[in-house]
PDB file of C-alpha atoms in Angstrom:
ATOM      1  CA  MET A   1     185.381 195.927-248.971  1.00 95.00           C
ATOM      2  CA  ASP A   2     183.462 196.244-245.720  1.00 97.00           C
ATOM      3  CA  LEU A   3     181.660 199.441-246.747  1.00 98.00           C
ATOM      4  CA  LEU A   4     179.601 199.788-243.577  1.00 98.00           C
ATOM      5  CA  GLY A   5     182.663 199.292-241.372  1.00 97.00           C
ATOM      6  CA  ALA A   6     184.653 201.843-243.382  1.00 97.00           C
ATOM      7  CA  LEU A   7     181.861 204.415-243.180  1.00 97.00           C
ATOM      8  CA  LYS A   8     181.533 203.975-239.425  1.00 97.00           C
ATOM      9  CA  GLN A   9     185.258 204.647-239.003  1.00 97.00           C
ATOM     10  CA  GLU A  10     185.201 207.683-241.316  1.00 95.00           C
ATOM     11  CA  ILE A  11     182.131 209.225-239.696  1.00 95.00           C
ATOM     12  CA  ALA A  12     183.601 208.689-236.223  1.00 96.00           C
ATOM     13  CA  SER A  13     186.929 210.277-237.228  1.00 94.00           C
ATOM     14  CA  LEU A  14     185.077 213.320-238.617  1.00 91.00           C
ATOM     15  CA  GLY A  15     183.054 213.628-235.423  1.00 92.00           C
ATOM     16  CA  LEU A  16     179.723 213.659-237.269  1.00 92.00           C
ATOM     17  CA  THR A  17     176.765 213.090-234.954  1.00 93.00           C
ATOM     18  CA  ASP A  18     173.958 215.005-236.690  1.00 90.00           C
ATOM     19  CA  LYS A  19     171.934 212.433-238.623  1.00 92.00           C
ATOM     20  CA  LEU A  20     171.294 214.736-241.584  1.00 90.00           C
ATOM     21  CA  LYS A  21     175.026 215.286-241.981  1.00 90.00           C
ATOM     22  CA  ILE A  22     175.672 211.548-241.663  1.00 93.00           C
ATOM     23  CA  ALA A  23     173.123 210.856-244.408  1.00 94.00           C
ATOM     24  CA  GLN A  24     174.704 213.502-246.622  1.00 91.00           C
ATOM     25  CA  TYR A  25     178.169 212.118-245.982  1.00 93.00           C
ATOM     26  CA  ILE A  26     177.093 208.578-246.925  1.00 95.00           C
ATOM     27  CA  TYR A  27     175.439 210.001-250.060  1.00 94.00           C
ATOM     28  CA  LYS A  28     178.687 211.723-251.026  1.00 93.00           C
ATOM     29  CA  ARG A  29     180.878 208.694-250.295  1.00 95.00           C
ATOM     30  CA  THR A  30     178.734 206.347-252.376  1.00 96.00           C
ATOM     31  CA  GLY A  31     179.097 208.843-255.217  1.00 95.00           C
ATOM     32  CA  ASP A  32     182.857 208.709-254.704  1.00 94.00           C
ATOM     33  CA  LEU A  33     183.186 204.958-254.541  1.00 96.00           C
ATOM     34  CA  PHE A  34     180.703 203.645-257.073  1.00 97.00           C
ATOM     35  CA  GLU A  35     180.474 203.973-260.834  1.00 96.00           C
ATOM     36  CA  TYR A  36     177.383 203.871-263.023  1.00 97.00           C
ATOM     37  CA  ASP A  37     177.107 200.406-264.544  1.00 96.00           C
ATOM     38  CA  PRO A  38     177.741 200.550-268.329  1.00 95.00           C
ATOM     39  CA  LEU A  39     175.912 197.239-268.685  1.00 94.00           C
ATOM     40  CA  TRP A  40     172.660 199.162-268.205  1.00 94.00           C
ATOM     41  CA  ILE A  41     173.451 201.069-271.404  1.00 92.00           C
ATOM     42  CA  PHE A  42     174.584 198.028-273.388  1.00 92.00           C
ATOM     43  CA  SER A  43     172.130 195.382-272.180  1.00 88.00           C
ATOM     44  CA  SER A  44     169.051 193.576-273.423  1.00 84.00           C
ATOM     45  CA  VAL A  45     165.592 193.919-271.860  1.00 80.00           C
ATOM     46  CA  GLU A  46     166.074 190.619-270.030  1.00 82.00           C
ATOM     47  CA  GLU A  47     169.481 191.644-268.678  1.00 86.00           C
ATOM     48  CA  ARG A  48     168.060 194.902-267.388  1.00 88.00           C
ATOM     49  CA  GLU A  49     165.565 192.925-265.324  1.00 87.00           C
ATOM     50  CA  ASN A  50     168.485 191.241-263.559  1.00 89.00           C
ATOM     51  CA  LEU A  51     170.170 194.607-262.977  1.00 91.00           C
ATOM     52  CA  ARG A  52     166.964 195.901-261.364  1.00 91.00           C
ATOM     53  CA  LYS A  53     167.201 193.069-258.824  1.00 91.00           C
ATOM     54  CA  LYS A  54     170.926 193.452-258.130  1.00 94.00           C
ATOM     55  CA  LYS A  55     171.810 193.821-254.441  1.00 95.00           C
ATOM     56  CA  ILE A  56     175.186 194.867-253.028  1.00 97.00           C
ATOM     57  CA  ASP A  57     176.398 193.407-249.723  1.00 97.00           C
ATOM     58  CA  ILE A  58     177.357 196.422-247.568  1.00 97.00           C
ATOM     59  CA  ARG A  59     179.681 194.199-245.544  1.00 97.00           C
ATOM     60  CA  ASN A  60     181.456 192.709-248.544  1.00 97.00           C
ATOM     61  CA  VAL A  61     181.407 194.928-251.640  1.00 97.00           C
ATOM     62  CA  THR A  62     183.048 193.210-254.588  1.00 96.00           C
ATOM     63  CA  ASP A  63     181.223 195.020-257.388  1.00 94.00           C
ATOM     64  CA  PHE A  64     181.320 198.822-257.553  1.00 96.00           C
ATOM     65  CA  ASP A  65     178.990 199.241-260.538  1.00 96.00           C
ATOM     66  CA  ILE A  66     175.518 200.545-259.716  1.00 97.00           C
ATOM     67  CA  THR A  67     172.254 201.630-261.302  1.00 97.00           C
ATOM     68  CA  CYS A  68     169.550 203.686-259.628  1.00 97.00           C
ATOM     69  CA  PHE A  69     167.951 200.461-258.362  1.00 97.00           C
ATOM     70  CA  SER A  70     171.008 198.891-256.725  1.00 97.00           C
ATOM     71  CA  TRP A  71     172.143 202.242-255.329  1.00 98.00           C
ATOM     72  CA  ALA A  72     168.759 203.013-253.746  1.00 97.00           C
ATOM     73  CA  ILE A  73     168.696 199.638-251.974  1.00 97.00           C
ATOM     74  CA  LEU A  74     172.325 200.086-250.882  1.00 98.00           C
ATOM     75  CA  TYR A  75     171.864 203.633-249.586  1.00 98.00           C
ATOM     76  CA  ASN A  76     168.653 202.754-247.770  1.00 98.00           C
ATOM     77  CA  GLU A  77     170.355 199.835-246.027  1.00 98.00           C
ATOM     78  CA  LEU A  78     173.327 201.998-245.007  1.00 98.00           C
ATOM     79  CA  LEU A  79     171.027 204.638-243.541  1.00 98.00           C
ATOM     80  CA  HIS A  80     169.162 202.022-241.518  1.00 98.00           C
ATOM     81  CA  ALA A  81     172.504 200.817-240.135  1.00 98.00           C
ATOM     82  CA  PHE A  82     172.945 204.343-238.705  1.00 97.00           C
ATOM     83  CA  SER A  83     169.356 204.371-237.316  1.00 97.00           C
ATOM     84  CA  ILE A  84     168.201 206.870-239.944  1.00 96.00           C
ATOM     85  CA  VAL A  85     164.598 206.479-241.123  1.00 96.00           C
ATOM     86  CA  SER A  86     164.274 206.117-244.886  1.00 96.00           C
ATOM     87  CA  ARG A  87     162.576 204.143-247.625  1.00 97.00           C
ATOM     88  CA  VAL A  88     163.154 203.238-251.269  1.00 97.00           C
ATOM     89  CA  LYS A  89     160.730 204.855-253.726  1.00 96.00           C
ATOM     90  CA  TYR A  90     160.069 203.683-257.274  1.00 95.00           C
ATOM     91  CA  VAL A  91     158.923 205.643-260.300  1.00 92.00           C
ATOM     92  CA  GLU A  92     156.693 203.435-262.437  1.00 87.00           C
ATOM     93  CA  GLU A  93     155.236 203.647-265.908  1.00 85.00           C
ATOM     94  CA  GLU A  94     152.737 201.500-267.762  1.00 81.00           C
ATOM     95  CA  VAL A  95     154.143 199.182-270.408  1.00 77.00           C
ATOM     96  CA  PHE A  96     152.486 196.509-272.529  1.00 73.00           C
ATOM     97  CA  ASP A  97     153.389 192.914-271.674  1.00 73.00           C
ATOM     98  CA  PRO A  98     153.341 191.049-275.013  1.00 70.00           C
ATOM     99  CA  ILE A  99     153.200 187.630-273.325  1.00 70.00           C
ATOM    100  CA  ARG A 100     150.242 188.283-271.045  1.00 75.00           C
ATOM    101  CA  LYS A 101     148.834 190.886-273.471  1.00 74.00           C
ATOM    102  CA  VAL A 102     148.037 193.348-270.697  1.00 80.00           C
ATOM    103  CA  SER A 103     149.423 196.672-269.524  1.00 80.00           C
ATOM    104  CA  ILE A 104     151.548 196.415-266.396  1.00 81.00           C
ATOM    105  CA  LYS A 105     153.350 198.918-264.203  1.00 83.00           C
ATOM    106  CA  LYS A 106     157.101 198.650-264.360  1.00 84.00           C
ATOM    107  CA  PRO A 107     159.731 200.497-262.275  1.00 89.00           C
ATOM    108  CA  VAL A 108     161.828 202.823-264.419  1.00 91.00           C
ATOM    109  CA  HIS A 109     163.691 204.665-261.659  1.00 94.00           C
ATOM    110  CA  ALA A 110     164.436 204.371-257.946  1.00 96.00           C
ATOM    111  CA  TYR A 111     165.497 206.867-255.276  1.00 95.00           C
ATOM    112  CA  VAL A 112     165.361 207.188-251.484  1.00 96.00           C
ATOM    113  CA  GLU A 113     163.218 209.322-249.200  1.00 94.00           C
ATOM    114  CA  VAL A 114     164.889 210.236-245.887  1.00 94.00           C
ATOM    115  CA  PHE A 115     162.987 211.529-242.858  1.00 93.00           C
ATOM    116  CA  PHE A 116     164.340 214.072-240.345  1.00 88.00           C
ATOM    117  CA  ASN A 117     162.343 216.035-237.761  1.00 84.00           C
ATOM    118  CA  GLY A 118     159.080 215.957-239.672  1.00 84.00           C
ATOM    119  CA  ARG A 119     160.709 216.830-243.001  1.00 84.00           C
ATOM    120  CA  VAL A 120     161.209 214.599-246.028  1.00 88.00           C
ATOM    121  CA  TYR A 121     164.412 214.669-248.084  1.00 89.00           C
ATOM    122  CA  ARG A 122     164.946 213.175-251.501  1.00 91.00           C
ATOM    123  CA  ALA A 123     168.239 211.386-252.149  1.00 93.00           C
ATOM    124  CA  ASP A 124     168.642 210.609-255.842  1.00 94.00           C
ATOM    125  CA  LEU A 125     172.289 210.048-256.714  1.00 95.00           C
ATOM    126  CA  THR A 126     171.754 208.849-260.285  1.00 95.00           C
ATOM    127  CA  ALA A 127     169.051 211.335-261.408  1.00 93.00           C
ATOM    128  CA  SER A 128     170.191 212.656-264.803  1.00 92.00           C
ATOM    129  CA  TYR A 129     173.672 211.496-263.712  1.00 95.00           C
ATOM    130  CA  LYS A 130     174.042 215.021-262.309  1.00 93.00           C
ATOM    131  CA  ASP A 131     175.117 214.300-258.722  1.00 93.00           C
ATOM    132  CA  MET A 132     177.498 211.500-259.696  1.00 95.00           C
ATOM    133  CA  ILE A 133     179.136 213.993-262.057  1.00 95.00           C
ATOM    134  CA  GLY A 134     179.153 216.645-259.329  1.00 92.00           C
ATOM    135  CA  ILE A 135     180.690 214.410-256.672  1.00 93.00           C
ATOM    136  CA  LYS A 136     183.349 212.883-258.913  1.00 94.00           C
ATOM    137  CA  TYR A 137     184.410 216.218-260.400  1.00 92.00           C
ATOM    138  CA  GLY A 138     184.068 218.220-257.188  1.00 89.00           C
ATOM    139  CA  LEU A 139     181.072 220.284-258.306  1.00 88.00           C
ATOM    140  CA  ASP A 140     177.690 221.076-256.726  1.00 84.00           C
ATOM    141  CA  THR A 141     175.112 218.408-255.932  1.00 85.00           C
ATOM    142  CA  TYR A 142     171.386 218.939-256.533  1.00 85.00           C
ATOM    143  CA  TYR A 143     169.368 215.808-255.807  1.00 86.00           C
ATOM    144  CA  ASN A 144     170.040 215.530-252.086  1.00 81.00           C
ATOM    145  CA  CYS A 145     167.424 218.012-250.954  1.00 77.00           C
ATOM    146  CA  GLN A 146     164.286 218.576-248.918  1.00 73.00           C
ATOM    147  CA  ILE A 147     161.009 217.871-250.715  1.00 71.00           C
ATOM    148  CA  SER A 148     158.448 218.591-247.976  1.00 67.00           C
ATOM    149  CA  LYS A 149     158.128 220.896-244.974  1.00 65.00           C
ATOM    150  CA  LYS A 150     156.291 220.957-241.664  1.00 67.00           C
ATOM    151  CA  PRO A 151     152.696 222.264-241.802  1.00 69.00           C
ATOM    152  CA  TYR A 152     153.521 225.553-240.049  1.00 69.00           C
ATOM    153  CA  GLU A 153     156.592 226.359-242.155  1.00 72.00           C
ATOM    154  CA  ASP A 154     156.348 228.855-245.008  1.00 69.00           C
ATOM    155  CA  LYS A 155     159.190 227.575-247.177  1.00 67.00           C
ATOM    156  CA  PHE A 156     161.505 224.645-247.730  1.00 62.00           C
ATOM    157  CA  ASP A 157     164.812 224.437-245.909  1.00 59.00           C
ATOM    158  CA  PHE A 158     167.170 222.753-248.342  1.00 56.00           C
ATOM    159  CA  SER A 159     169.915 222.314-245.726  1.00 57.00           C
ATOM    160  CA  TYR A 160     172.842 222.687-248.091  1.00 60.00           C
ATOM    161  CA  VAL A 161     175.681 220.277-247.453  1.00 69.00           C
ATOM    162  CA  ASP A 162     178.167 221.728-244.972  1.00 67.00           C
ATOM    163  CA  GLU A 163     181.864 221.883-245.813  1.00 70.00           C
ATOM    164  CA  ASP A 164     182.700 219.381-243.082  1.00 71.00           C
ATOM    165  CA  VAL A 165     180.731 216.858-245.158  1.00 76.00           C
ATOM    166  CA  TYR A 166     181.475 217.890-248.734  1.00 76.00           C
ATOM    167  CA  GLN A 167     183.863 220.427-250.232  1.00 73.00           C
ATOM    168  CA  LYS A 168     183.877 221.433-253.856  1.00 73.00           C
ATOM    169  CA  ASP A 169     187.133 221.084-255.798  1.00 78.00           C
ATOM    170  CA  SER A 170     188.595 224.535-256.433  1.00 77.00           C
ATOM    171  CA  ASN A 171     190.933 223.045-259.049  1.00 83.00           C
ATOM    172  CA  THR A 172     188.000 221.870-261.157  1.00 87.00           C
ATOM    173  CA  GLU A 173     186.292 225.239-260.875  1.00 86.00           C
ATOM    174  CA  SER A 174     189.429 227.183-261.835  1.00 90.00           C
ATOM    175  CA  LEU A 175     190.135 224.912-264.811  1.00 91.00           C
ATOM    176  CA  LEU A 176     186.520 225.228-265.949  1.00 92.00           C
ATOM    177  CA  GLU A 177     186.732 229.023-265.743  1.00 93.00           C
ATOM    178  CA  GLN A 178     189.971 228.915-267.725  1.00 94.00           C
ATOM    179  CA  LEU A 179     188.280 226.721-270.340  1.00 95.00           C
ATOM    180  CA  LYS A 180     185.426 229.224-270.695  1.00 95.00           C
ATOM    181  CA  LYS A 181     187.857 232.109-271.271  1.00 95.00           C
ATOM    182  CA  GLU A 182     189.905 230.147-273.817  1.00 95.00           C
ATOM    183  CA  LEU A 183     186.811 229.208-275.803  1.00 96.00           C
ATOM    184  CA  GLU A 184     185.499 232.776-275.731  1.00 95.00           C
ATOM    185  CA  GLU A 185     188.738 233.949-277.372  1.00 94.00           C
ATOM    186  CA  ILE A 186     188.723 231.084-279.872  1.00 95.00           C
ATOM    187  CA  GLN A 187     185.124 231.772-280.866  1.00 94.00           C
ATOM    188  CA  LYS A 188     186.008 235.357-281.791  1.00 93.00           C
ATOM    189  CA  LYS A 189     188.596 234.080-284.293  1.00 92.00           C
ATOM    190  CA  CYS A 190     186.644 231.211-285.852  1.00 93.00           C
ATOM    191  CA  ARG A 191     185.231 231.653-289.335  1.00 89.00           C
ATOM    192  CA  SER A 192     182.337 229.235-288.858  1.00 92.00           C
ATOM    193  CA  LYS A 193     180.316 227.422-286.223  1.00 92.00           C
ATOM    194  CA  GLU A 194     181.753 224.126-287.507  1.00 93.00           C
ATOM    195  CA  GLU A 195     185.301 225.333-286.918  1.00 95.00           C
ATOM    196  CA  TYR A 196     184.410 226.529-283.419  1.00 96.00           C
ATOM    197  CA  SER A 197     182.781 223.162-282.687  1.00 96.00           C
ATOM    198  CA  TYR A 198     186.019 221.374-283.533  1.00 96.00           C
ATOM    199  CA  TYR A 199     187.986 223.517-281.075  1.00 96.00           C
ATOM    200  CA  VAL A 200     185.334 222.951-278.392  1.00 97.00           C
ATOM    201  CA  TYR A 201     185.840 219.188-278.680  1.00 97.00           C
ATOM    202  CA  GLN A 202     189.597 219.637-278.626  1.00 97.00           C
ATOM    203  CA  LYS A 203     189.590 221.904-275.556  1.00 97.00           C
ATOM    204  CA  ILE A 204     187.090 219.741-273.662  1.00 97.00           C
ATOM    205  CA  GLY A 205     189.441 216.805-274.250  1.00 97.00           C
ATOM    206  CA  ASP A 206     192.346 218.820-272.812  1.00 96.00           C
ATOM    207  CA  PHE A 207     190.189 219.796-269.822  1.00 95.00           C
ATOM    208  CA  ILE A 208     189.085 216.221-269.080  1.00 95.00           C
ATOM    209  CA  ASN A 209     192.621 214.878-269.480  1.00 95.00           C
ATOM    210  CA  ALA A 210     194.091 217.501-267.137  1.00 92.00           C
ATOM    211  CA  LEU A 211     191.637 216.615-264.345  1.00 90.00           C
ATOM    212  CA  LYS A 212     192.617 212.915-264.297  1.00 89.00           C
ATOM    213  CA  VAL A 213     189.430 212.037-262.398  1.00 90.00           C
ATOM    214  CA  SER A 214     188.406 208.410-261.928  1.00 89.00           C
ATOM    215  CA  THR A 215     184.784 208.500-263.073  1.00 92.00           C
ATOM    216  CA  GLY A 216     184.078 205.253-264.863  1.00 93.00           C
ATOM    217  CA  TYR A 217     182.814 205.213-268.437  1.00 96.00           C
ATOM    218  CA  VAL A 218     179.199 206.382-268.188  1.00 96.00           C
ATOM    219  CA  ILE A 219     179.704 209.372-265.887  1.00 96.00           C
ATOM    220  CA  GLY A 220     182.664 210.606-267.927  1.00 96.00           C
ATOM    221  CA  VAL A 221     180.665 210.341-271.155  1.00 96.00           C
ATOM    222  CA  LYS A 222     177.750 212.208-269.584  1.00 96.00           C
ATOM    223  CA  TYR A 223     180.027 215.008-268.327  1.00 96.00           C
ATOM    224  CA  VAL A 224     181.588 215.427-271.764  1.00 96.00           C
ATOM    225  CA  GLN A 225     178.074 215.660-273.207  1.00 95.00           C
ATOM    226  CA  ALA A 226     177.109 218.261-270.577  1.00 94.00           C
ATOM    227  CA  LEU A 227     180.172 220.344-271.439  1.00 96.00           C
ATOM    228  CA  LEU A 228     179.375 220.139-275.153  1.00 95.00           C
ATOM    229  CA  LYS A 229     175.851 221.387-274.490  1.00 94.00           C
ATOM    230  CA  MET A 230     177.266 224.142-272.271  1.00 94.00           C
ATOM    231  CA  PHE A 231     179.526 225.535-274.993  1.00 95.00           C
ATOM    232  CA  LEU A 232     177.627 224.591-278.160  1.00 94.00           C
ATOM    233  CA  GLY A 233     174.026 224.928-276.973  1.00 92.00           C
ATOM    234  CA  ASP A 234     171.181 222.500-276.400  1.00 87.00           C
ATOM    235  CA  GLU A 235     170.546 222.266-280.133  1.00 87.00           C
ATOM    236  CA  HIS A 236     173.973 220.753-280.782  1.00 87.00           C
ATOM    237  CA  LEU A 237     173.753 217.259-282.284  1.00 85.00           C
ATOM    238  CA  LEU A 238     175.747 214.623-280.405  1.00 88.00           C
ATOM    239  CA  GLN A 239     177.002 212.455-283.230  1.00 89.00           C
ATOM    240  CA  ASN A 240     178.460 209.573-281.250  1.00 93.00           C
ATOM    241  CA  VAL A 241     179.298 205.942-281.915  1.00 95.00           C
ATOM    242  CA  TYR A 242     179.628 203.811-278.779  1.00 96.00           C
ATOM    243  CA  PHE A 243     181.918 200.787-279.158  1.00 97.00           C
ATOM    244  CA  TYR A 244     181.939 198.035-276.573  1.00 96.00           C
ATOM    245  CA  ASN A 245     183.045 194.551-275.619  1.00 96.00           C
ATOM    246  CA  ARG A 246     181.126 193.664-272.484  1.00 93.00           C
ATOM    247  CA  ASP A 247     183.107 190.506-271.718  1.00 92.00           C
ATOM    248  CA  LYS A 248     186.364 192.476-271.649  1.00 93.00           C
ATOM    249  CA  SER A 249     184.798 195.616-270.102  1.00 93.00           C
ATOM    250  CA  VAL A 250     185.916 197.749-273.039  1.00 96.00           C
ATOM    251  CA  TYR A 251     183.840 200.874-273.665  1.00 97.00           C
ATOM    252  CA  ILE A 252     184.790 203.635-276.106  1.00 97.00           C
ATOM    253  CA  ALA A 253     182.797 206.695-277.141  1.00 97.00           C
ATOM    254  CA  ILE A 254     183.641 208.217-280.512  1.00 97.00           C
ATOM    255  CA  HIS A 255     182.559 211.817-281.120  1.00 96.00           C
ATOM    256  CA  GLN A 256     182.247 212.981-284.701  1.00 94.00           C
ATOM    257  CA  VAL A 257     182.552 216.633-285.724  1.00 93.00           C
ATOM    258  CA  THR A 258     182.634 217.756-289.348  1.00 91.00           C
ATOM    259  CA  VAL A 259     184.430 220.886-290.563  1.00 92.00           C
ATOM    260  CA  GLY A 260     183.853 221.532-294.242  1.00 89.00           C
ATOM    261  CA  ARG A 261     184.099 218.143-295.879  1.00 89.00           C
ATOM    262  CA  ILE A 262     186.405 216.634-293.270  1.00 93.00           C
ATOM    263  CA  THR A 263     185.068 214.585-290.351  1.00 93.00           C
ATOM    264  CA  HIS A 264     187.204 214.545-287.215  1.00 96.00           C
ATOM    265  CA  TYR A 265     186.972 211.882-284.524  1.00 97.00           C
ATOM    266  CA  PHE A 266     187.556 212.172-280.781  1.00 98.00           C
ATOM    267  CA  ALA A 267     187.791 208.970-278.720  1.00 98.00           C
ATOM    268  CA  TYR A 268     186.839 208.852-275.048  1.00 97.00           C
ATOM    269  CA  LYS A 269     188.453 205.676-273.733  1.00 97.00           C
ATOM    270  CA  LYS A 270     190.314 204.160-270.804  1.00 95.00           C
ATOM    271  CA  THR A 271     194.060 204.727-270.500  1.00 93.00           C
ATOM    272  CA  PRO A 272     196.538 202.057-269.325  1.00 91.00           C
ATOM    273  CA  GLU A 273     196.537 203.878-265.948  1.00 88.00           C
ATOM    274  CA  GLY A 274     192.803 203.273-265.573  1.00 88.00           C
ATOM    275  CA  ASN A 275     191.413 206.785-266.148  1.00 91.00           C
ATOM    276  CA  TYR A 276     189.300 207.805-269.116  1.00 95.00           C
ATOM    277  CA  GLU A 277     190.704 210.444-271.472  1.00 96.00           C
ATOM    278  CA  MET A 278     189.582 212.073-274.699  1.00 97.00           C
ATOM    279  CA  HIS A 279     191.918 212.437-277.695  1.00 97.00           C
ATOM    280  CA  GLU A 280     191.544 213.012-281.417  1.00 97.00           C
ATOM    281  CA  VAL A 281     192.074 209.826-283.432  1.00 97.00           C
ATOM    282  CA  THR A 282     192.388 209.022-287.120  1.00 97.00           C
ATOM    283  CA  PRO A 283     189.650 207.504-289.308  1.00 96.00           C
ATOM    284  CA  GLU A 284     191.808 204.374-289.514  1.00 96.00           C
ATOM    285  CA  VAL A 285     191.561 203.922-285.741  1.00 97.00           C
ATOM    286  CA  VAL A 286     187.777 204.211-285.913  1.00 96.00           C
ATOM    287  CA  GLU A 287     187.663 201.666-288.734  1.00 96.00           C
ATOM    288  CA  LEU A 288     189.674 199.327-286.523  1.00 97.00           C
ATOM    289  CA  TYR A 289     187.109 199.726-283.731  1.00 97.00           C
ATOM    290  CA  TYR A 290     184.353 198.698-286.150  1.00 96.00           C
ATOM    291  CA  SER A 291     186.224 195.484-286.853  1.00 95.00           C
ATOM    292  CA  MET A 292     186.953 194.748-283.178  1.00 96.00           C
ATOM    293  CA  TYR A 293     183.824 195.745-281.227  1.00 96.00           C
ATOM    294  CA  SER A 294     180.059 195.872-281.202  1.00 95.00           C
ATOM    295  CA  TYR A 295     178.601 199.352-281.444  1.00 94.00           C
ATOM    296  CA  LYS A 296     175.564 201.545-280.875  1.00 91.00           C
ATOM    297  CA  LEU A 297     174.729 204.914-282.420  1.00 91.00           C
ATOM    298  CA  SER A 298     173.611 207.960-280.477  1.00 86.00           C
ATOM    299  CA  LYS A 299     170.043 209.093-281.047  1.00 80.00           C
ATOM    300  CA  ASP A 300     171.202 212.242-282.834  1.00 74.00           C
ATOM    301  CA  LEU A 301     173.436 210.285-285.198  1.00 72.00           C
ATOM    302  CA  LYS A 302     170.663 207.831-286.043  1.00 70.00           C
ATOM    303  CA  ASN A 303     168.415 210.714-287.022  1.00 70.00           C
ATOM    304  CA  THR A 304     170.899 212.551-289.271  1.00 63.00           C
ATOM    305  CA  LEU A 305     171.889 211.944-292.848  1.00 47.00           C
ATOM    306  CA  ILE A 306     175.438 213.188-292.321  1.00 45.00           C
ATOM    307  CA  PRO A 307     177.875 210.820-294.087  1.00 46.00           C
ATOM    308  CA  THR A 308     179.867 208.658-291.713  1.00 48.00           C
ATOM    309  CA  LEU A 309     182.244 205.775-292.026  1.00 48.00           C
ATOM    310  CA  LYS A 310     180.656 202.741-293.583  1.00 46.00           C
ATOM    311  CA  TRP A 311     178.433 200.825-291.179  1.00 42.00           C
ATOM    312  CA  LYS A 312     179.124 197.155-290.643  1.00 40.00           C
TER     313      LYS A 312
END
């Protein structure tokens, strides 16, 4: 795909001439087109070094998986092609190099600073996965905002994205409101928090499946987690097993929720049509995944003593 050529045509057809709006439009379109690379989640330290150096050709995109590093370089290059002043910024932390036996600074995150009329804007598509979730599901964006003001100004002007650049999806908002009302009624009837938790997983699965949004694996998983925290609270333990086969690009998230003495399993996985959906599955299906794939445990699951299926 000639991404730069496509963006030039789209921006011309929309009649966008204001550079801030052009930058915001490119930000939104990269969130539409690209997916967060699951290899970052399921990679070794050495492989992550290669992902940090990954560069996408804006004239010939063949790989639509990004991390913060590849996206920042991509977005910065696209802005420069539209004569917009910007630069890539790196967040670094000190780590110990066991080979050289010294502490070194290592980049752990990347974003872009954009400059308009004496103001500085931060563009950070992958921060907490929030804006990639927002763009793909038609919700608000947060990390495309002003971070500094002119000396004589009293307050920041966040320059919210105009509707000619980005419109929220009313269908998503109405379905989310419907989900909230359904769960409020269910909670009144549940005899325990465990029972309510089971219905939350079930209804979130119905919600995700009804949207039929093409998100990729990581962003979909992160949105499901955000919804679980929304309805079950920040203290809710995410007891997940992540199955994967990197060579075949197979990624499956299994959510475990226990009611009484029975553990239920919900699988977030790709459908034959290419979207990710979430459905309840049997323990036998989960056992099959253990025999077929590699796996990782969520942090919460590692730190609990709740009985699970036998580990391989």
